[in-house]
Amino acid sequence: MSIRRASAVPCLLLFLVALLPSRAASQTTPWTAPVRGSWVQTGPATAADVVLAGGGSGAEIVVAREENFAVRQAAAFLAGDIERISGFRPPVVQAPSGDRISIRLVTLGIGQVPAAVDTRGMLGQWEAYRVITAPRTVWLIGSNPRGTAFAAYTLSERLGIDPLYIWTGYVPERHDPLVLKSTRFVQGPPTFRYRGFFHDDEDILPRPFDARGYPSQTGDVPMEWYRKFFETGLRLRMNMVAPYVRVHRRLEVQQLASDWGLYYTSHHYDILVSNPYGLTRFNLAAERGVRPEYDWFTNREGLLTFWRGGVMENRNLDVIWPVGMRGTEDRPYTWPAGTTDEDKARTFHEVISNQVNMVRELLPPGKTPLFHFTMYTEMLPQYQRDPAAFDLPEDVIITWPDDNNGRMRGLPTERGRWRHGVYYHLAYLGRNLSKQTTHIVAPATVAEEFARIVQAGATEYMLVNVSELREYVMGARMIADITWDAPATLTAPDPAGRYTGWWVREYFGAAADAAQAAYGRYFAVLDTPDRLWFAADAVQALIDRLHRRVVGEAFPPFDADTLALLQSRVRLLEEALAAEAQAEGQLSGAQRQFFREDVALGLVVDARQTQAALKLADALQAPDAARMWQLVREARTPLDQLEAEFLWAEYPPFERWYHETWIRSLFAQNNPHRSYVQLRAFVTSQGREILVPPRVPGLAPGAPPPAR
């Protein structure tokens, strides 16, 4: 197998056109027309339309007893959605009563569909579905249970439910009566077979607090939050989830995901979902009867037994099993001194073969084993040196990583006998490129990279890191749409522009033009995560120099290139904030609140720290102490303003969303309060004290964990 780095893709449009599925005449190309509420009849109803609710009564939702739990869960969501729109909650019944209009959820091979309802070509397709109206009936038909569930989630959105309502706050438009237009919606199978969110960096969500006042790393994240994440994924027609890995893991979380129709998986170091992070923290080594020594060379049988525990715990669920080998702290595996690359490749082959065979032996009859080998960080170059040496089993999906900022590090040019997928980042935590406060990966980057991914054929699996999701809903929706139907979303020219245009029309209505201009300026200035913390680093460097000036020590001059970049960026940021304010002035209610969070917040984090840094640079050059201190105090003003601006993004259930945590410790790169705290301490002590990161061996207390 040969490997290539991501590069320009010639003839891409022709390639994608060849993949286009057939479509019903009534369907439109994605990102060209409104979606939410587009099937509601707002004019006079026709004979072919279907009245779902009106005047306190309405339809019933029919789900046979034999249907999968995921279908029944989708029916429950649909009933609640119709109630939110119309005020009437349809009963969910196992058989039609005969005296009501019915919404029928039927999976082919489980339920019966009248011959008059066309299902030709569906049987055997992966997650295909149809929504078809007939006299007094709405048919939601899936080729498999997930397809049936996705038909229900599609109907909910087309009736007016925002799939992202948990994060956007959007309330559906009220309709009484609620009338569904005559519909024949045909949806073929998705481009990517497995598609899901990885919820990472679990430092914000509520749970018990430790002695420092941070959420406990080993505490339980409430089930309420898992339900929010899982519901969002399903409404976006995702079929996979990787829940948090640095918290206490409970089987009920995995069980909930599987019951609702989501494959449960995890990322590159959670081998066989055995939870290496809990080796000693959660006493898993002792529970599984092994020494807490995560070493293949000295404790081979112990590791096999530990991994077996993960398989036995989850074997009755729908799981995509991670294989490979990494350390318990999500750091590279520590090899014995003198281990050659050839030895490493042979060991990977041996380890993965054992893992795959173990799962095959332990799964219940009828369960098809699924595996992914994610080549994150050090594993990618190891694999690229000699793919043949790994000799991976054919049922292992080879998963290629991006560079943590949305650019693929490598993709296959020859797929060989394997299936391929990708591990992608919208959010990211790791050293000086952390992005956990606002979205950085622009739609243009997403469109370009996923076009390359599709052309390379890496479409079996896609896991995207979204952290706690709230800041990444724009990118998450775009990726969900692409992975479902890459040809339709990416074929026409300028997919990023079309997506952004659709996004602002869908969410900001009459203010769409102004909102699109604001997004354009946003992504022009916040194009890489280091930009977001560039000014914060400058503040720290300047406070250090000012401290030395106050105590009479020599200090180096502030870097001229850094100063010039700060000066150019402050102009761009102020222009972007002006564009945001113009759009925000045309909005109200939930639209205005969401727009401020999605556009203004990231800009003010950068702008206020940049304004403070420029004041401090002037203070460093001040001719006397009086002028210096005047400018230092003026530098506090924008940082005080930023502290107040965080407050309008914190409300139930997002209280304390931007407070300091174990990841956002005072000295962590991605702590948005760092400049404020350091400058306040400097002023309070009259320049005698300066906060610097603690100098201790190894990982400093409160420092962020390794990249992932």
XYZ file of C-alpha atoms in Angstrom:
708
model
C 0.000 0.000 0.000
C 1.351 3.425 -0.877
C 0.713 6.544 1.143
C 0.287 10.164 0.195
C -0.099 13.389 2.081
C -3.178 15.502 1.439
C -2.813 17.503 -1.762
C -4.892 19.152 -4.469
C -7.429 16.821 -6.026
C -7.851 17.138 -9.798
C -11.079 16.156 -11.494
C -12.805 15.973 -8.113
C -16.155 17.164 -9.379
C -16.286 14.459 -12.042
C -15.376 11.847 -9.444
C -18.122 12.931 -7.067
C -20.734 13.246 -9.784
C -20.163 9.579 -10.578
C -21.151 8.739 -7.001
C -24.424 10.670 -7.006
C -27.377 8.526 -5.896
C -30.748 8.680 -7.564
C -33.111 11.146 -5.926
C -36.831 11.632 -5.759
C -38.051 14.488 -7.904
C -39.242 16.435 -4.845
C -35.808 16.481 -3.178
C -33.427 19.406 -3.341
C -29.648 19.490 -3.253
C -28.324 20.014 0.284
C -27.442 23.583 1.305
C -29.575 25.209 -1.388
C -32.960 25.525 0.331
C -34.459 25.774 3.826
C -34.749 22.501 5.743
C -36.319 23.163 9.127
C -40.096 23.363 8.735
C -39.953 22.957 4.950
C -42.597 20.213 4.886
C -45.208 22.154 6.846
C -48.188 23.288 4.790
C -48.731 26.933 5.714
C -51.261 27.635 2.968
C -54.568 25.932 2.255
C -54.280 22.179 2.709
C -54.704 19.970 -0.343
C -56.396 16.581 -0.464
C -52.972 14.893 -0.528
C -51.683 16.666 2.584
C -51.881 14.988 6.001
C -53.152 16.717 9.148
C -50.955 15.532 12.014
C -52.478 17.639 14.780
C -55.075 20.294 15.334
C -57.497 21.504 17.940
C -56.125 19.284 20.694
C -56.237 16.002 18.798
C -54.368 14.363 15.959
C -52.458 11.395 14.654
C -51.072 8.342 16.397
C -47.570 6.921 15.985
C -47.514 3.194 15.268
C -44.471 1.079 16.165
C -44.780 -2.696 16.249
C -43.642 -4.580 19.340
C -40.995 -6.351 17.246
C -39.235 -3.163 16.187
C -35.767 -2.384 17.522
C -35.518 -0.178 20.620
C -33.790 2.499 18.502
C -36.967 2.784 16.421
C -39.143 3.036 19.526
C -36.854 5.735 20.933
C -37.119 7.690 17.674
C -40.907 7.399 17.903
C -40.828 8.821 21.428
C -38.732 11.785 20.258
C -41.095 12.318 17.309
C -44.133 12.379 19.608
C -42.467 14.993 21.802
C -41.459 17.028 18.749
C -44.997 17.141 17.389
C -46.206 18.246 20.818
C -43.648 21.082 20.899
C -44.866 22.289 17.517
C -48.629 21.788 17.817
C -49.445 21.327 21.499
C -50.749 17.800 20.869
C -48.696 14.726 21.765
C -49.517 11.751 19.557
C -49.882 8.476 21.421
C -47.351 5.783 20.510
C -49.194 2.507 19.925
C -48.252 -0.963 18.709
C -51.072 -1.285 16.178
C -53.221 1.262 14.357
C -56.538 2.022 15.996
C -58.272 2.571 12.658
C -59.922 5.848 13.641
C -56.894 8.138 13.553
C -54.384 9.290 10.998
C -51.277 7.210 11.632
C -47.543 7.740 11.379
C -46.176 4.245 10.713
C -42.545 3.387 11.534
C -41.676 0.187 9.707
C -38.371 -1.592 9.157
C -38.275 -3.839 6.109
C -38.173 -7.471 7.140
C -39.880 -6.685 10.442
C -43.127 -4.939 9.517
C -45.444 -5.000 6.532
C -45.787 -2.193 3.997
C -48.666 -2.089 1.487
C -47.702 -2.887 -2.093
C -48.873 0.572 -3.115
C -46.019 2.118 -1.090
C -42.913 1.852 -3.237
C -39.951 0.271 -1.418
C -38.186 -1.124 -4.470
C -34.414 -1.279 -4.142
C -34.375 -0.624 -0.392
C -33.960 -4.123 0.976
C -30.378 -4.769 1.994
C -29.280 -1.140 1.747
C -27.431 0.396 4.683
C -29.593 2.893 6.627
C -31.648 3.926 3.600
C -35.135 5.247 4.288
C -38.230 6.812 2.810
C -40.892 9.217 4.037
C -44.079 8.802 2.013
C -47.535 10.224 2.588
C -50.636 8.287 1.649
C -54.304 8.831 2.489
C -54.486 9.138 6.301
C -51.009 7.627 6.703
C -47.397 8.778 6.845
C -44.975 5.947 6.149
C -41.502 6.102 7.701
C -39.742 3.105 6.199
C -36.172 2.001 6.834
C -34.012 -0.614 5.188
C -32.781 -1.424 8.711
C -33.749 -0.118 12.168
C -31.367 2.837 12.004
C -32.812 3.807 8.645
C -36.302 3.798 10.166
C -35.133 5.923 13.092
C -33.452 8.395 10.720
C -36.713 8.722 8.806
C -38.359 9.866 12.040
C -35.575 12.355 12.833
C -35.789 13.701 9.275
C -39.533 14.211 9.639
C -39.000 16.048 12.933
C -36.594 18.522 11.341
C -38.803 19.065 8.298
C -41.687 19.815 10.658
C -39.629 22.478 12.424
C -37.337 20.947 15.077
C -33.748 22.174 15.030
C -31.483 19.096 15.394
C -29.109 21.338 17.367
C -31.777 22.930 19.569
C -30.012 21.857 22.784
C -27.071 24.076 21.822
C -28.734 26.838 19.780
C -31.764 27.367 22.019
C -34.089 27.509 19.018
C -37.790 26.990 19.734
C -39.861 25.612 16.841
C -42.504 27.718 15.173
C -45.987 26.913 16.476
C -48.518 25.329 14.091
C -52.090 24.459 15.041
C -53.188 22.737 12.909
C -49.966 21.012 11.925
C -50.279 19.889 8.317
C -47.663 17.811 6.527
C -47.343 18.472 2.816
C -47.762 15.582 0.418
C -44.298 14.024 0.496
C -42.263 11.377 -1.276
C -38.760 11.550 0.169
C -36.281 8.877 -0.901
C -32.923 8.681 0.858
C -30.266 6.232 -0.229
C -27.468 4.863 1.965
C -24.871 7.235 3.445
C -21.437 7.864 1.946
C -19.693 7.027 5.239
C -20.786 3.790 6.839
C -19.916 4.662 10.456
C -20.165 8.310 11.513
C -19.903 9.720 14.994
C -18.799 12.228 17.614
C -15.972 11.819 20.100
C -16.778 13.796 23.248
C -13.395 14.665 24.686
C -11.770 16.922 27.311
C -14.425 16.362 29.923
C -13.501 19.229 32.258
C -16.610 21.405 32.061
C -19.602 19.172 32.698
C -21.076 19.101 36.213
C -19.968 16.484 38.733
C -18.326 16.462 42.200
C -15.492 18.964 42.660
C -12.001 18.213 43.904
C -9.949 20.140 46.480
C -8.899 22.735 43.895
C -12.490 23.543 43.018
C -12.280 21.783 39.661
C -14.717 19.097 38.430
C -13.321 15.783 39.650
C -11.500 13.884 36.915
C -12.831 10.627 38.311
C -16.391 11.746 38.990
C -19.528 10.703 37.133
C -20.804 12.918 34.318
C -24.607 12.975 34.775
C -26.617 10.804 32.380
C -28.521 13.934 31.353
C -25.471 15.085 29.394
C -24.998 11.777 27.626
C -28.634 11.925 26.576
C -28.063 15.407 25.137
C -25.027 14.254 23.155
C -26.644 11.059 21.911
C -29.860 12.807 20.893
C -27.925 15.432 18.930
C -25.936 12.764 17.091
C -29.060 10.843 16.145
C -30.892 13.950 14.952
C -27.901 14.628 12.674
C -28.176 11.007 11.425
C -24.951 9.916 13.067
C -24.747 6.245 14.032
C -21.726 6.124 16.358
C -20.481 7.789 19.529
C -17.300 7.765 21.605
C -18.261 9.031 25.079
C -15.815 10.555 27.541
C -12.790 8.472 28.497
C -11.274 10.436 31.428
C -14.196 9.927 33.771
C -15.701 7.042 35.663
C -17.112 4.782 32.954
C -20.485 3.180 33.609
C -22.027 0.401 31.592
C -25.334 2.282 31.605
C -23.759 4.937 29.342
C -22.606 2.408 26.761
C -25.924 0.581 27.056
C -27.882 3.791 26.440
C -25.881 4.534 23.290
C -26.380 1.030 21.933
C -30.092 0.972 22.803
C -30.702 4.272 21.037
C -29.045 3.004 17.853
C -25.488 4.295 18.225
C -22.438 2.119 17.821
C -20.277 2.564 20.891
C -16.570 3.082 20.273
C -13.600 4.942 21.688
C -10.397 6.516 20.499
C -6.873 5.339 19.913
C -5.680 4.422 23.401
C -8.859 2.922 24.851
C -8.000 -0.537 23.555
C -11.009 -2.868 23.273
C -12.921 -0.252 25.330
C -11.139 -1.736 28.351
C -10.546 1.733 29.898
C -6.747 1.780 30.452
C -7.223 5.184 32.144
C -8.955 3.305 34.962
C -6.195 0.719 35.378
C -5.493 1.966 38.910
C -7.781 5.023 39.226
C -10.903 2.865 39.158
C -9.207 -0.262 40.472
C -9.823 -2.117 37.208
C -6.536 -4.036 37.315
C -7.439 -5.466 40.706
C -11.016 -6.203 39.656
C -9.737 -8.087 36.607
C -7.110 -9.905 38.625
C -3.956 -8.529 36.982
C -0.880 -6.578 38.003
C -1.274 -2.826 37.274
C 1.648 -2.940 34.860
C 0.648 -1.871 31.362
C 3.583 -3.526 29.592
C 3.332 -6.080 26.782
C 6.858 -7.357 27.339
C 6.699 -7.914 31.105
C 2.975 -8.478 31.658
C 1.633 -9.945 28.423
C -0.969 -12.217 30.014
C -2.007 -9.424 32.350
C -2.712 -7.096 29.428
C -4.645 -9.779 27.558
C -6.735 -10.397 30.664
C -7.273 -6.660 31.185
C -8.437 -6.193 27.586
C -10.637 -9.257 27.908
C -12.445 -7.451 30.704
C -13.426 -4.675 28.287
C -14.738 -7.176 25.778
C -16.728 -9.137 28.342
C -18.310 -5.974 29.746
C -19.463 -4.681 26.368
C -19.829 -7.738 24.163
C -23.634 -7.618 24.022
C -23.606 -4.016 22.774
C -23.034 -2.620 19.281
C -19.318 -1.833 19.502
C -16.580 -0.869 17.061
C -13.521 -2.170 18.926
C -10.344 -0.015 19.020
C -7.177 -2.085 18.529
C -3.517 -1.162 18.851
C -1.312 -0.184 21.768
C -0.706 3.073 23.600
C -0.012 4.072 27.197
C -2.648 4.467 29.907
C -2.275 8.271 29.882
C -2.870 8.649 26.135
C 0.846 8.950 25.563
C 3.049 6.860 23.280
C 3.759 3.328 24.422
C 7.139 3.077 26.161
C 9.272 0.610 24.221
C 12.249 -1.210 25.729
C 15.556 0.466 24.976
C 16.973 -0.576 21.628
C 13.642 -1.615 20.073
C 13.922 -1.199 16.298
C 11.166 -0.033 13.956
C 10.947 -3.574 12.606
C 10.491 -4.908 16.140
C 7.773 -2.343 16.806
C 5.890 -3.289 13.629
C 6.087 -6.990 14.502
C 4.834 -6.249 18.007
C 1.910 -4.198 16.704
C 1.009 -7.093 14.397
C 1.191 -9.575 17.270
C -0.788 -7.401 19.659
C -3.544 -6.541 17.178
C -3.869 -10.153 16.037
C -4.377 -11.213 19.649
C -6.950 -8.471 20.200
C -8.910 -9.322 17.067
C -8.930 -13.050 17.801
C -10.025 -12.392 21.370
C -13.072 -10.400 20.268
C -14.013 -12.977 17.643
C -13.964 -15.697 20.278
C -15.881 -13.782 22.946
C -18.706 -12.159 20.991
C -22.109 -13.830 21.205
C -23.290 -15.816 18.169
C -24.604 -13.527 15.448
C -22.537 -10.502 16.525
C -20.252 -9.382 13.700
C -16.945 -8.075 15.079
C -15.919 -4.586 13.921
C -12.488 -3.048 14.579
C -10.603 0.188 13.945
C -6.882 0.888 14.160
C -6.458 4.651 14.549
C -2.932 5.710 13.601
C -2.709 8.723 15.861
C 0.542 10.686 16.400
C 3.490 8.284 16.674
C 1.593 5.341 15.160
C 1.106 7.010 11.763
C 4.798 7.328 10.816
C 5.409 3.864 12.261
C 2.748 2.461 9.927
C 3.869 4.559 6.963
C 7.404 3.161 7.147
C 6.189 -0.317 6.241
C 2.430 -0.993 6.074
C 3.023 -4.587 5.024
C 4.878 -5.313 8.260
C 1.712 -4.634 10.252
C -0.233 -7.173 8.158
C -3.501 -6.064 9.728
C -6.463 -8.453 9.674
C -8.873 -7.632 6.856
C -11.743 -6.742 9.190
C -9.749 -3.937 10.857
C -10.642 -0.461 9.557
C -7.441 1.542 9.015
C -8.169 5.004 10.400
C -6.115 7.977 9.225
C -5.671 11.094 11.406
C -5.667 14.781 10.662
C -3.099 17.189 12.126
C -5.515 18.077 14.973
C -6.494 21.244 13.084
C -8.548 19.785 10.260
C -5.828 18.983 7.696
C -5.280 15.316 6.928
C -1.770 14.088 7.689
C -2.063 11.180 5.280
C -4.544 9.184 3.215
C -4.335 5.916 1.295
C -3.690 5.964 -2.437
C -4.298 2.226 -2.654
C -6.882 0.743 -0.360
C -5.724 -2.841 -0.753
C -7.954 -5.406 0.927
C -8.738 -3.087 3.847
C -11.443 -0.582 4.560
C -10.334 2.913 5.566
C -11.645 5.759 7.689
C -10.583 8.999 9.372
C -10.181 10.534 12.817
C -10.846 14.287 12.558
C -10.699 17.238 14.974
C -12.975 20.243 15.351
C -11.971 20.542 19.003
C -8.517 19.709 20.265
C -6.596 19.730 23.500
C -2.839 19.609 23.395
C -0.023 21.853 24.489
C 0.229 25.178 22.662
C -2.429 24.526 20.032
C -5.405 23.863 22.292
C -8.737 25.001 20.954
C -11.498 24.559 23.471
C -13.165 27.954 23.645
C -14.376 28.639 20.108
C -14.499 26.978 16.704
C -11.419 27.392 14.527
C -11.732 24.895 11.638
C -13.345 26.881 8.826
C -16.007 25.451 6.475
C -13.542 25.834 3.591
C -11.095 23.529 5.368
C -13.790 20.960 6.113
C -15.010 20.950 2.512
C -11.531 20.656 1.019
C -10.327 17.908 3.335
C -13.474 15.792 3.127
C -13.355 15.964 -0.659
C -9.871 14.446 -0.430
C -11.040 11.882 2.102
C -13.877 10.778 -0.164
C -11.659 10.529 -3.219
C -9.172 8.427 -1.245
C -11.987 6.043 -0.321
C -11.541 6.495 3.435
C -15.299 6.406 3.977
C -15.870 3.356 6.149
C -15.457 5.209 9.440
C -15.398 8.851 10.586
C -14.936 9.935 14.185
C -14.775 13.679 14.850
C -13.553 15.168 18.123
C -16.116 17.777 19.230
C -15.187 18.107 22.918
C -18.370 19.206 24.725
C -19.932 20.093 21.339
C -21.419 23.477 22.237
C -18.732 25.532 20.463
C -18.571 23.263 17.411
C -22.148 22.880 16.217
C -21.569 24.702 12.909
C -18.769 22.349 11.907
C -20.532 19.323 13.365
C -23.611 19.906 11.219
C -21.490 20.388 8.097
C -19.578 17.162 8.681
C -22.793 15.267 9.431
C -24.279 16.383 6.115
C -21.112 15.572 4.159
C -20.651 12.134 5.653
C -24.248 11.267 4.873
C -24.172 12.449 1.259
C -20.739 13.602 0.132
C -21.546 13.710 -3.610
C -24.585 15.937 -3.159
C -22.889 18.292 -0.697
C -19.496 18.564 -2.368
C -20.181 18.301 -6.118
C -21.434 21.799 -6.900
C -18.881 24.637 -6.860
C -17.926 26.385 -3.605
C -19.388 23.915 -1.077
C -18.077 25.975 1.853
C -19.771 29.101 0.558
C -22.997 27.209 -0.081
C -22.907 25.706 3.403
C -22.250 29.031 5.122
C -24.959 30.659 3.014
C -27.426 27.943 3.957
C -26.365 28.096 7.625
C -26.991 31.819 7.989
C -30.337 31.619 6.164
C -31.442 28.656 8.260
C -30.472 30.212 11.588
C -30.501 33.994 11.123
C -33.202 34.591 8.534
C -33.485 38.211 7.430
C -30.037 38.982 8.875
C -28.410 36.281 6.717
C -26.305 38.633 4.573
C -24.891 40.490 7.560
C -24.340 37.226 9.427
C -22.476 35.718 6.479
C -20.203 38.757 6.300
C -19.472 38.375 10.020
C -18.642 34.689 9.664
C -16.320 35.537 6.770
C -14.358 37.994 8.910
C -14.402 35.587 11.850
C -12.746 32.751 9.943
C -10.317 35.138 8.280
C -8.883 36.210 11.631
C -9.355 32.996 13.658
C -7.937 30.587 11.135
C -5.554 28.623 13.394
C -5.690 27.935 17.142
C -2.354 29.597 17.842
C -3.958 32.889 16.769
C -6.439 32.635 19.625
C -3.698 32.489 22.272
C -1.111 34.655 20.502
C -2.132 37.777 22.420
C -2.350 35.887 25.728
C 1.247 34.768 25.303
C 2.221 38.344 24.490
C 0.543 39.582 27.688
C 2.532 37.088 29.747
C 5.806 38.051 28.036
C 5.129 41.740 28.580
C 4.205 41.316 32.242
C 7.502 39.504 32.740
C 9.422 42.422 31.193
C 7.440 45.003 33.153
C 8.163 43.136 36.369
C 11.865 43.222 35.604
C 11.630 46.928 34.919
C 9.888 47.563 38.244
C 12.473 45.593 40.282
C 15.386 47.095 38.386
C 16.480 44.079 36.384
C 17.604 44.090 32.767
C 15.000 42.843 30.295
C 15.034 42.105 26.569
C 13.077 44.367 24.222
C 9.662 43.169 23.136
C 9.845 41.438 19.763
C 9.143 43.927 16.941
C 7.539 41.326 14.676
C 5.174 40.256 17.445
C 4.215 43.891 18.054
C 3.544 44.453 14.357
C 1.347 41.364 14.189
C -0.615 42.468 17.252
C -1.179 45.881 15.648
C -2.417 44.361 12.402
C -4.607 41.829 14.196
C -6.314 44.381 16.426
C -7.556 46.195 13.335
C -8.876 42.976 11.805
C -10.520 41.960 15.075
C -12.192 45.326 15.530
C -13.511 45.162 11.965
C -14.807 41.632 12.607
C -16.520 42.730 15.821
C -18.119 45.651 13.976
C -19.486 43.216 11.374
C -20.756 40.953 14.156
C -22.458 43.886 15.890
C -24.156 44.926 12.660
C -25.626 41.451 12.218
C -26.476 41.057 15.894
C -28.443 44.303 15.780
C -30.834 42.689 13.301
C -31.513 39.681 15.554
C -33.450 39.043 18.736
C -34.177 36.267 21.184
C -32.514 32.882 20.675
C -31.119 33.936 17.299
C -29.248 36.837 18.856
C -27.992 34.810 21.815
C -26.698 31.981 19.643
C -25.056 34.350 17.168
C -23.188 36.115 19.975
C -21.916 32.788 21.297
C -20.986 31.420 17.881
C -19.298 34.538 16.460
C -18.723 37.283 19.039
C -17.292 35.234 21.897
C -14.243 33.908 20.050
C -13.569 37.344 18.631
C -13.718 39.124 21.991
C -11.421 36.535 23.618
C -8.784 37.438 21.037
C -9.586 41.136 20.706
C -9.597 42.026 24.426
C -6.276 40.269 25.026
C -4.789 41.909 21.939
C -5.932 45.342 23.131
C -4.406 44.653 26.554
C -1.126 43.459 25.026
C -0.775 46.650 22.974
C -1.327 48.793 26.064
C 1.303 46.803 27.926
C 3.719 47.191 25.001
C 3.233 50.961 25.226
C 3.739 50.764 29.001
C 7.049 48.985 28.533
C 8.237 51.899 26.371
C 6.882 54.622 28.702
C 9.468 57.277 29.623
C 8.686 57.246 33.347
C 7.023 55.126 36.018
C 3.900 57.286 36.259
C 3.103 56.899 32.579
C 3.977 53.214 32.713
C 1.497 52.532 35.521
C -1.213 54.586 33.834
C -0.916 52.389 30.720
C -0.721 49.184 32.773
C -3.985 50.079 34.506
C -5.570 50.953 31.171
C -4.588 47.481 29.965
C -6.894 46.000 32.611
C -9.968 47.619 31.073
C -10.382 45.280 28.069
C -9.617 42.253 30.250
C -12.234 43.330 32.808
C -14.614 43.714 29.876
C -13.830 40.180 28.704
C -14.637 38.754 32.138
C -18.059 40.408 31.926
C -18.571 39.213 28.349
C -18.116 35.597 29.397
C -21.140 35.929 31.644
C -23.636 36.368 28.814
C -22.627 32.930 27.506
C -23.237 31.231 30.865
C -26.838 30.329 31.672
C -28.687 27.060 32.414
C -27.578 24.422 31.591
C -24.243 26.058 30.688
C -23.400 27.653 34.031
C -19.668 28.116 34.690
C -18.963 26.888 31.163
C -15.878 29.080 30.776
C -14.554 28.968 34.337
C -11.171 27.613 35.293
C -10.955 23.816 35.328
C -8.277 21.133 35.565
C -7.607 21.568 31.841
C -8.030 25.344 31.886
C -5.720 25.782 34.843
C -4.206 29.208 35.386
C -1.093 28.429 33.385
C -2.698 26.301 30.681
C -2.550 27.656 27.165
C -6.295 27.510 26.713
C -7.353 29.341 29.878
C -9.225 32.426 28.615
C -8.821 34.108 32.030
C -5.039 33.759 32.213
C -4.193 37.299 31.064
C -6.764 38.804 33.421
C -5.489 36.921 36.490
C -1.827 37.622 35.772
C -2.283 41.323 35.101
C -4.491 41.768 38.160
C -1.848 40.107 40.350
C 0.847 42.321 38.835
C -1.095 45.513 39.500
C -2.197 44.482 43.001
C 1.379 43.761 44.054
C 2.595 47.008 42.441
C 4.731 44.965 40.100
C 6.585 42.981 42.751
C 4.818 39.667 42.117
C 4.419 37.828 38.859
C 2.560 34.575 38.297
C 4.653 32.013 36.436
C 3.981 28.323 35.783
C 5.259 26.127 38.627
C 8.633 24.519 37.954
C 8.217 20.866 38.914
C 9.461 17.658 37.292
C 7.064 15.980 34.914
C 3.573 17.288 34.316
C 2.866 20.359 36.433
C -0.216 20.342 38.677
C -3.201 21.504 36.690
C -1.348 21.325 33.379
C -3.303 20.008 30.416
C -3.093 16.337 29.503
C -1.329 15.207 26.324
C -2.660 15.834 22.857
C -5.542 13.743 21.589
